[in-house]
Coordinates of N, CA and C in Angstrom, one line a residue:
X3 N 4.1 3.9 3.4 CA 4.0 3.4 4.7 C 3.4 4.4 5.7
X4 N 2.9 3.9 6.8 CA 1.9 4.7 7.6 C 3.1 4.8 9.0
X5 N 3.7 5.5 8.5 CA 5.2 5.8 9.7 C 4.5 5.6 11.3
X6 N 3.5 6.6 11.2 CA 2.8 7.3 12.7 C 1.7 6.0 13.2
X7 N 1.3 5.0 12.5 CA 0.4 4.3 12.8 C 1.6 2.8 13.5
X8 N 2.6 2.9 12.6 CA 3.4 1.7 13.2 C 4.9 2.2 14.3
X9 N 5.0 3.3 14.5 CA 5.4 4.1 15.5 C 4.7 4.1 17.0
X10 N 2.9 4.0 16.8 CA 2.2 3.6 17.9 C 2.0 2.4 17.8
X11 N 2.5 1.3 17.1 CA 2.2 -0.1 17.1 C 0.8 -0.5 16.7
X12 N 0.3 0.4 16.0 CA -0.9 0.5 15.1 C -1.1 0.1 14.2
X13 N -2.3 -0.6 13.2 CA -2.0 -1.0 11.9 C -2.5 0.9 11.2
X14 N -3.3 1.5 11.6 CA -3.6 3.2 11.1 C -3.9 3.9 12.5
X15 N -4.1 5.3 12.4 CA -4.0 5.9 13.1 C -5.7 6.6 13.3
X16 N -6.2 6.9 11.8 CA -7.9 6.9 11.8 C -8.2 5.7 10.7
X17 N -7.9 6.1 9.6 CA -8.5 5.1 8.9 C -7.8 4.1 7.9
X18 N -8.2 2.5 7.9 CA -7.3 2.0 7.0 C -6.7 2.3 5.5
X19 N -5.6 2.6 6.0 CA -5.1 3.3 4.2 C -5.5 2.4 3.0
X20 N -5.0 0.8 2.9 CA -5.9 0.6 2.2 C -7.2 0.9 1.6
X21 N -8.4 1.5 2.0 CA -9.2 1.9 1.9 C -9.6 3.6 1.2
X22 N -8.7 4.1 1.4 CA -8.3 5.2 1.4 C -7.9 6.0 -0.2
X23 N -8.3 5.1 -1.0 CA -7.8 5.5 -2.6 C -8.9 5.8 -3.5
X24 N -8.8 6.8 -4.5 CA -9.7 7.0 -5.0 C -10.6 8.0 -4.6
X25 N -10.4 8.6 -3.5 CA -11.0 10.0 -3.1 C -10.3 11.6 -3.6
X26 N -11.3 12.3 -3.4 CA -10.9 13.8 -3.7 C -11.0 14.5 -2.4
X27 N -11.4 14.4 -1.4 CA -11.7 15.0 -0.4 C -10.9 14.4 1.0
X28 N -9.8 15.0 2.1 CA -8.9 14.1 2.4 C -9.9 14.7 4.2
X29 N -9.9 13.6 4.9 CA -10.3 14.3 6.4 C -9.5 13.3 7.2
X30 N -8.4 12.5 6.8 CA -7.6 11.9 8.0 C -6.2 11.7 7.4
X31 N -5.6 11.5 8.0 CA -3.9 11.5 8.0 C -4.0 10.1 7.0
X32 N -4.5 9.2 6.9 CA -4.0 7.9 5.6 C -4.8 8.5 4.4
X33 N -6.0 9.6 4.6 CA -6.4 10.0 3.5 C -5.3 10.8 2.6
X34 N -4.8 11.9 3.4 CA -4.1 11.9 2.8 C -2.5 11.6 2.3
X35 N -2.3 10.4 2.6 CA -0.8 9.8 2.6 C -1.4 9.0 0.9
X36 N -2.8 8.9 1.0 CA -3.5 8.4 -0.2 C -3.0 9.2 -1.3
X37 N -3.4 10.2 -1.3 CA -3.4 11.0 -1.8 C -2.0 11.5 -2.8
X38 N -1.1 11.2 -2.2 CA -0.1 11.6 -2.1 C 0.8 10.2 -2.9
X39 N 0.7 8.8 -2.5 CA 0.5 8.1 -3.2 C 0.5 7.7 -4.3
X40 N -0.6 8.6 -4.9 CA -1.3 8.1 -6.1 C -0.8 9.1 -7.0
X41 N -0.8 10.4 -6.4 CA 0.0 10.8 -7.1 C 1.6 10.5 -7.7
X42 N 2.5 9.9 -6.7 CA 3.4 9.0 -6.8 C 3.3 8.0 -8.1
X43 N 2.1 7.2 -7.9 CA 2.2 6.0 -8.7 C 1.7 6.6 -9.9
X44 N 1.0 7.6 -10.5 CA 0.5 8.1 -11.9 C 1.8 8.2 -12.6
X45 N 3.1 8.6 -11.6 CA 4.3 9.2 -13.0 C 5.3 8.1 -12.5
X46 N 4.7 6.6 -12.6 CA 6.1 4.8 -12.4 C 5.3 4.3 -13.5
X47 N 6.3 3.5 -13.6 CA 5.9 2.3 -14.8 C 5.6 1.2 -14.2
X48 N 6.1 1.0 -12.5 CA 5.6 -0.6 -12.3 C 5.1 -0.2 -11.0
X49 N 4.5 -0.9 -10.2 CA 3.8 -1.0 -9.1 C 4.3 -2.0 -8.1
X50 N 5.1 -2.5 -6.9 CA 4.6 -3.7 -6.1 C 4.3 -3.3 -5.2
X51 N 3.5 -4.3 -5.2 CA 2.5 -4.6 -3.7 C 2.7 -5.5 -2.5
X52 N 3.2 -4.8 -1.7 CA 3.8 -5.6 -0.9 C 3.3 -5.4 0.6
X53 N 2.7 -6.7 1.1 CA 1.8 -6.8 2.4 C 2.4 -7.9 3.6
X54 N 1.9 -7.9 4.8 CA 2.7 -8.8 5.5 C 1.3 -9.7 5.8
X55 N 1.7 -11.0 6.5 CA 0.3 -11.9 6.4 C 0.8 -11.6 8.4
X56 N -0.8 -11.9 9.0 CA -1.0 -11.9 10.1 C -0.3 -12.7 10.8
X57 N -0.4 -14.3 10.2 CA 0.3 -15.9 10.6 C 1.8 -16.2 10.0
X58 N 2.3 -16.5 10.5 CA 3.4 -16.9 10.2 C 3.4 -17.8 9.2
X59 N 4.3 -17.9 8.0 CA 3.9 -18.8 7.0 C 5.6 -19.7 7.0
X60 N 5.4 -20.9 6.1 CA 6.5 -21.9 6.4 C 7.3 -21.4 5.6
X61 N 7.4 -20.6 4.9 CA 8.0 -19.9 3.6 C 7.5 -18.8 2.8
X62 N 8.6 -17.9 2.5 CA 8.1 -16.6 1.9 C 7.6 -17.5 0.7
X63 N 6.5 -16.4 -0.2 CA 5.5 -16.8 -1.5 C 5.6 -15.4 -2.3
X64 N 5.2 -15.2 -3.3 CA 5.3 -14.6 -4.4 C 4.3 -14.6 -5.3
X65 N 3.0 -13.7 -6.0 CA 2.4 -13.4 -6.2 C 2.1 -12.9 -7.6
X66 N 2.4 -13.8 -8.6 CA 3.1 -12.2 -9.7 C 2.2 -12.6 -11.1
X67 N 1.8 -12.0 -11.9 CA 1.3 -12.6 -13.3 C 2.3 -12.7 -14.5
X68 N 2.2 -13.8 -15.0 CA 3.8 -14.2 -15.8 C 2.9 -14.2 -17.2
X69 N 3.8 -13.3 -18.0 CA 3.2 -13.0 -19.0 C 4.1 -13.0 -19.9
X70 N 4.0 -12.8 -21.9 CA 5.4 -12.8 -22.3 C 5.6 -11.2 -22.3
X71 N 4.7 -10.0 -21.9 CA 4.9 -8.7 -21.9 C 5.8 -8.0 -20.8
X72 N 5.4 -8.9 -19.6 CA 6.4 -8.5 -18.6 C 7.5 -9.3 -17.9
X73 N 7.9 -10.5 -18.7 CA 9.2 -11.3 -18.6 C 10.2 -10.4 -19.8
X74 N 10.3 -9.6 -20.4 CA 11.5 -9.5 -21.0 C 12.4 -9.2 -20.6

């Protein structure tokens, strides 16, 4: 999470973190929360991804690929 960007009621502060992955070179504060990250996610076995929609929706939704490798 981008503490300092939603602390100023910001969605980022320089640049959108999303964006921000896959670099070696860090020159803004989401670069390197990137960074940092990813390092995080190399030593998990699972990932979610979890985003907010801009609109209000009638009901939460769920997003997931159902497979028989990751229902056991």
């Amino acid at each position: 999470r981008n503490i300092e960007a939603a602390l100023a009621n910001q969605r980022y502060i320089d640049k959108d973190l999303n964006r921000c992955f896959g670099i070696k070179v860090t020159e803004s504060k989401e670069e390197s929360l990137a960074l940092l990250f990813e390092d995080f996610l190399k030593r998990t076995q699972f990932h979610l991804d979890v985003h907010q929609t801009i609109n209000s929706t009638e009901s939460d939704f769920f997003i997931f690929p159902l497979s028989g490798d990751n229902c056991k």
